[in-house]
Amino acid sequence: MNTMLATVVLLSAQVRITVDTSEVPDLHEWGEKAKALCEEWYPKISEYLATPGFTPPQAVTIVFEKHRKGIAATSGTTIRVAADWVKRHPGDTGMIVHELVHVVQSYRGGGPGWVTEGIADYIRYFHYEKKTVFPPEQRRGSYRDGYRTAASFLAWLAETHDKDLIRKLNAAMRGGSYSDDLFKEWTRKDLRTLWEDYVSAP
């Protein structure tokens, strides 16, 4: 392997991780840590989001891009990370976990983005980062904003209504059967009422 490419390949029983820092070789060490993190968390995420008959992808590629804007984005099994973000936020390993969730989700469309991003941030914040509180600022806006707002809402729903709600949501999204009506089926309340309850909860 050409060391100038700064490409690291990791083989495990669950997944093959390829990390490419060829555009930004000074992030090689950070890439190594990302690789180890993925090795540890890919099986955990896959188990949590398991559904009958589904096999998670067996290979993931993480590419650090010198000119990418924002933070990171995932398409299929490729995670593209903005090098500038990592350099300015070297402690933000949670964003790798968030993107890794998207690889495991493998949703084929047909469901709302707020659920996809909400589940990814739920696993990031409430499993990987082990948060145990629901920040007041996440009660502003709407659950449809996705990300941390939706993650906090989903965490509250799982705690107060149905501990298996996240897994059920994942199964519906992956199977193409998602509907807002599922929340009423699982909690006996519609989404609007549930959000109002969440916002007003102590």
mmCIF file of C-alpha atoms in Angstrom:
data_model
loop_
_atom_site.group_PDB
_atom_site.id
_atom_site.type_symbol
_atom_site.label_atom_id
_atom_site.label_comp_id
_atom_site.label_asym_id
_atom_site.label_seq_id
_atom_site.Cartn_x
_atom_site.Cartn_y
_atom_site.Cartn_z
ATOM 1 C CA MET A 1 0.000 0.000 0.000
ATOM 2 C CA ASN A 2 1.282 3.454 -0.924
ATOM 3 C CA THR A 3 1.883 5.258 2.369
ATOM 4 C CA MET A 4 1.539 8.600 0.563
ATOM 5 C CA LEU A 5 -2.144 7.834 0.158
ATOM 6 C CA ALA A 6 -2.498 7.626 3.921
ATOM 7 C CA THR A 7 -5.163 4.994 3.368
ATOM 8 C CA VAL A 8 -5.891 2.567 6.144
ATOM 9 C CA VAL A 9 -7.915 -0.586 5.719
ATOM 10 C CA LEU A 10 -9.403 -2.415 8.646
ATOM 11 C CA LEU A 11 -10.837 -5.889 8.423
ATOM 12 C CA SER A 12 -13.230 -7.247 10.997
ATOM 13 C CA ALA A 13 -15.926 -9.892 11.096
ATOM 14 C CA GLN A 14 -18.628 -7.267 10.601
ATOM 15 C CA VAL A 15 -17.329 -4.610 8.267
ATOM 16 C CA ARG A 16 -14.383 -3.482 6.176
ATOM 17 C CA ILE A 17 -13.457 0.131 6.893
ATOM 18 C CA THR A 18 -11.363 2.145 4.459
ATOM 19 C CA VAL A 19 -10.134 5.573 5.567
ATOM 20 C CA ASP A 20 -8.646 7.905 2.965
ATOM 21 C CA THR A 21 -6.792 11.040 4.072
ATOM 22 C CA SER A 22 -4.825 11.475 0.848
ATOM 23 C CA GLU A 23 -6.059 15.059 0.383
ATOM 24 C CA VAL A 24 -5.156 15.992 3.951
ATOM 25 C CA PRO A 25 -2.342 13.719 5.191
ATOM 26 C CA ASP A 26 -2.021 15.765 8.378
ATOM 27 C CA LEU A 27 -5.336 14.208 9.454
ATOM 28 C CA HIS A 28 -3.942 10.681 9.260
ATOM 29 C CA GLU A 29 -3.901 10.258 13.045
ATOM 30 C CA TRP A 30 -7.477 11.528 13.336
ATOM 31 C CA GLY A 31 -8.444 9.120 10.583
ATOM 32 C CA GLU A 32 -6.910 6.252 12.537
ATOM 33 C CA LYS A 33 -9.063 7.166 15.519
ATOM 34 C CA ALA A 34 -12.130 7.370 13.289
ATOM 35 C CA LYS A 35 -11.344 3.908 11.959
ATOM 36 C CA ALA A 36 -11.125 2.455 15.468
ATOM 37 C CA LEU A 37 -14.333 4.203 16.449
ATOM 38 C CA CYS A 38 -16.151 2.731 13.463
ATOM 39 C CA GLU A 39 -14.818 -0.726 14.241
ATOM 40 C CA GLU A 40 -16.248 -0.476 17.733
ATOM 41 C CA TRP A 41 -19.574 1.156 16.915
ATOM 42 C CA TYR A 42 -20.623 -0.393 13.605
ATOM 43 C CA PRO A 43 -21.630 -3.701 15.244
ATOM 44 C CA LYS A 44 -23.457 -1.833 18.039
ATOM 45 C CA ILE A 45 -25.408 0.330 15.617
ATOM 46 C CA SER A 46 -26.162 -2.667 13.400
ATOM 47 C CA GLU A 47 -27.513 -4.622 16.353
ATOM 48 C CA TYR A 48 -29.639 -1.726 17.599
ATOM 49 C CA LEU A 49 -31.118 -1.103 14.148
ATOM 50 C CA ALA A 50 -31.476 -4.755 13.170
ATOM 51 C CA THR A 51 -34.564 -5.849 11.244
ATOM 52 C CA PRO A 52 -35.479 -9.354 9.994
ATOM 53 C CA GLY A 53 -33.861 -10.247 6.698
ATOM 54 C CA PHE A 54 -31.644 -7.158 6.573
ATOM 55 C CA THR A 55 -27.850 -7.385 6.395
ATOM 56 C CA PRO A 56 -25.933 -4.139 6.941
ATOM 57 C CA PRO A 57 -23.361 -3.169 4.301
ATOM 58 C CA GLN A 58 -20.098 -5.016 4.745
ATOM 59 C CA ALA A 59 -17.811 -2.162 3.671
ATOM 60 C CA VAL A 60 -17.612 1.539 4.578
ATOM 61 C CA THR A 61 -15.346 4.193 3.091
ATOM 62 C CA ILE A 62 -14.500 7.426 4.921
ATOM 63 C CA VAL A 63 -12.947 10.133 2.756
ATOM 64 C CA PHE A 64 -11.552 13.351 4.209
ATOM 65 C CA GLU A 65 -11.960 16.136 1.660
ATOM 66 C CA LYS A 66 -9.908 19.300 1.692
ATOM 67 C CA HIS A 67 -12.462 21.569 0.002
ATOM 68 C CA ARG A 68 -15.751 20.145 1.309
ATOM 69 C CA LYS A 69 -18.004 22.636 3.073
ATOM 70 C CA GLY A 70 -20.096 21.890 6.154
ATOM 71 C CA ILE A 71 -19.369 18.875 8.333
ATOM 72 C CA ALA A 72 -19.946 15.553 6.591
ATOM 73 C CA ALA A 73 -22.334 13.738 4.281
ATOM 74 C CA THR A 74 -23.099 10.104 3.553
ATOM 75 C CA SER A 75 -24.100 8.550 0.264
ATOM 76 C CA GLY A 76 -24.565 4.798 0.258
ATOM 77 C CA THR A 77 -21.543 3.385 2.046
ATOM 78 C CA THR A 78 -19.272 6.402 1.579
ATOM 79 C CA ILE A 79 -18.868 9.042 4.283
ATOM 80 C CA ARG A 80 -17.308 12.294 3.086
ATOM 81 C CA VAL A 81 -15.891 14.470 5.849
ATOM 82 C CA ALA A 82 -14.965 18.152 5.636
ATOM 83 C CA ALA A 83 -11.298 18.338 6.658
ATOM 84 C CA ASP A 84 -11.665 21.940 7.786
ATOM 85 C CA TRP A 85 -14.383 20.957 10.269
ATOM 86 C CA VAL A 86 -12.182 18.268 11.825
ATOM 87 C CA LYS A 87 -9.286 20.701 12.146
ATOM 88 C CA ARG A 88 -11.510 23.271 13.862
ATOM 89 C CA HIS A 89 -13.398 20.689 15.968
ATOM 90 C CA PRO A 90 -10.969 17.803 16.617
ATOM 91 C CA GLY A 91 -13.080 16.548 19.510
ATOM 92 C CA ASP A 92 -16.197 16.030 17.395
ATOM 93 C CA THR A 93 -16.051 12.268 16.956
ATOM 94 C CA GLY A 94 -19.819 12.073 17.357
ATOM 95 C CA MET A 95 -20.347 13.282 13.816
ATOM 96 C CA ILE A 96 -18.648 10.103 12.555
ATOM 97 C CA VAL A 97 -21.084 8.015 14.584
ATOM 98 C CA HIS A 98 -23.996 10.027 13.150
ATOM 99 C CA GLU A 99 -22.828 9.357 9.594
ATOM 100 C CA LEU A 100 -22.139 5.702 10.376
ATOM 101 C CA VAL A 101 -25.776 5.359 11.438
ATOM 102 C CA HIS A 102 -26.806 6.516 7.964
ATOM 103 C CA VAL A 103 -24.775 3.695 6.416
ATOM 104 C CA VAL A 104 -26.533 1.150 8.609
ATOM 105 C CA GLN A 105 -29.960 2.698 8.082
ATOM 106 C CA SER A 106 -29.790 2.082 4.324
ATOM 107 C CA TYR A 107 -33.238 3.598 3.899
ATOM 108 C CA ARG A 108 -34.417 3.599 0.302
ATOM 109 C CA GLY A 109 -36.646 6.649 0.546
ATOM 110 C CA GLY A 110 -40.309 7.060 1.266
ATOM 111 C CA GLY A 111 -39.927 8.401 4.804
ATOM 112 C CA PRO A 112 -39.392 11.883 6.220
ATOM 113 C CA GLY A 113 -35.885 13.258 6.634
ATOM 114 C CA TRP A 114 -36.552 14.346 10.207
ATOM 115 C CA VAL A 115 -36.921 10.691 11.232
ATOM 116 C CA THR A 116 -33.719 9.666 9.432
ATOM 117 C CA GLU A 117 -31.684 12.471 10.991
ATOM 118 C CA GLY A 118 -33.453 12.195 14.339
ATOM 119 C CA ILE A 119 -32.557 8.521 14.704
ATOM 120 C CA ALA A 120 -28.939 9.213 13.686
ATOM 121 C CA ASP A 121 -28.589 11.979 16.267
ATOM 122 C CA TYR A 122 -30.479 9.913 18.865
ATOM 123 C CA ILE A 123 -27.868 7.163 18.611
ATOM 124 C CA ARG A 124 -25.094 9.741 18.585
ATOM 125 C CA TYR A 125 -26.213 11.734 21.619
ATOM 126 C CA PHE A 126 -28.098 9.234 23.766
ATOM 127 C CA HIS A 127 -26.002 6.123 23.142
ATOM 128 C CA TYR A 128 -22.525 7.191 22.046
ATOM 129 C CA GLU A 129 -22.290 10.440 24.029
ATOM 130 C CA LYS A 130 -24.600 9.054 26.736
ATOM 131 C CA LYS A 131 -26.656 12.162 27.337
ATOM 132 C CA THR A 132 -29.378 11.667 29.924
ATOM 133 C CA VAL A 133 -31.256 14.964 29.780
ATOM 134 C CA PHE A 134 -33.460 16.683 27.234
ATOM 135 C CA PRO A 135 -32.047 20.195 26.652
ATOM 136 C CA PRO A 136 -34.692 22.948 26.918
ATOM 137 C CA GLU A 137 -33.406 24.579 23.728
ATOM 138 C CA GLN A 138 -34.376 21.475 21.790
ATOM 139 C CA ARG A 139 -38.029 22.199 22.575
ATOM 140 C CA ARG A 140 -38.068 25.200 20.294
ATOM 141 C CA GLY A 141 -38.932 24.955 16.636
ATOM 142 C CA SER A 142 -40.386 21.620 15.533
ATOM 143 C CA TYR A 143 -39.520 17.948 15.547
ATOM 144 C CA ARG A 144 -39.541 18.300 11.755
ATOM 145 C CA ASP A 145 -36.298 20.284 12.074
ATOM 146 C CA GLY A 146 -34.609 16.907 12.527
ATOM 147 C CA TYR A 147 -31.188 16.340 14.092
ATOM 148 C CA ARG A 148 -30.846 17.229 17.811
ATOM 149 C CA THR A 149 -34.382 18.558 18.091
ATOM 150 C CA ALA A 150 -35.888 15.380 16.678
ATOM 151 C CA ALA A 151 -33.416 13.228 18.631
ATOM 152 C CA SER A 152 -34.425 14.794 21.946
ATOM 153 C CA PHE A 153 -38.104 14.388 21.040
ATOM 154 C CA LEU A 154 -37.615 10.728 20.121
ATOM 155 C CA ALA A 155 -35.639 10.090 23.308
ATOM 156 C CA TRP A 156 -38.476 11.599 25.340
ATOM 157 C CA LEU A 157 -41.041 9.483 23.494
ATOM 158 C CA ALA A 158 -39.007 6.331 24.105
ATOM 159 C CA GLU A 159 -38.743 7.146 27.807
ATOM 160 C CA THR A 160 -42.351 8.192 28.377
ATOM 161 C CA HIS A 161 -44.369 6.109 25.910
ATOM 162 C CA ASP A 162 -42.625 3.156 24.264
ATOM 163 C CA LYS A 163 -39.064 2.002 24.935
ATOM 164 C CA ASP A 164 -39.008 0.224 21.558
ATOM 165 C CA LEU A 165 -40.211 3.225 19.578
ATOM 166 C CA ILE A 166 -36.855 3.935 17.889
ATOM 167 C CA ARG A 167 -36.518 0.361 16.705
ATOM 168 C CA LYS A 168 -40.082 0.384 15.417
ATOM 169 C CA LEU A 169 -39.455 3.627 13.556
ATOM 170 C CA ASN A 170 -36.302 2.192 12.001
ATOM 171 C CA ALA A 171 -38.154 -0.916 10.839
ATOM 172 C CA ALA A 172 -40.922 1.179 9.284
ATOM 173 C CA MET A 173 -38.444 3.466 7.519
ATOM 174 C CA ARG A 174 -36.358 0.587 6.207
ATOM 175 C CA GLY A 175 -39.431 -1.355 5.106
ATOM 176 C CA GLY A 176 -41.038 1.625 3.377
ATOM 177 C CA SER A 177 -44.126 1.520 5.590
ATOM 178 C CA TYR A 178 -43.646 4.746 7.567
ATOM 179 C CA SER A 179 -46.692 6.896 8.292
ATOM 180 C CA ASP A 180 -47.291 9.635 10.852
ATOM 181 C CA ASP A 181 -50.276 7.527 11.965
ATOM 182 C CA LEU A 182 -47.855 4.988 13.451
ATOM 183 C CA PHE A 183 -47.243 7.326 16.382
ATOM 184 C CA LYS A 184 -50.933 7.245 17.257
ATOM 185 C CA GLU A 185 -50.909 3.461 16.955
ATOM 186 C CA TRP A 186 -47.925 3.204 19.318
ATOM 187 C CA THR A 187 -48.772 5.963 21.795
ATOM 188 C CA ARG A 188 -52.511 6.644 21.280
ATOM 189 C CA LYS A 189 -51.683 10.266 20.484
ATOM 190 C CA ASP A 190 -50.991 11.999 17.199
ATOM 191 C CA LEU A 191 -47.658 13.668 16.477
ATOM 192 C CA ARG A 192 -48.928 17.207 17.038
ATOM 193 C CA THR A 193 -50.250 16.314 20.491
ATOM 194 C CA LEU A 194 -47.087 14.418 21.382
ATOM 195 C CA TRP A 195 -44.940 17.412 20.443
ATOM 196 C CA GLU A 196 -47.118 19.736 22.515
ATOM 197 C CA ASP A 197 -46.775 17.346 25.460
ATOM 198 C CA TYR A 198 -43.022 17.262 25.014
ATOM 199 C CA VAL A 199 -42.690 21.041 24.852
ATOM 200 C CA SER A 200 -44.733 21.509 28.017
ATOM 201 C CA ALA A 201 -43.186 18.620 29.964
ATOM 202 C CA PRO A 202 -41.135 19.505 33.065
#
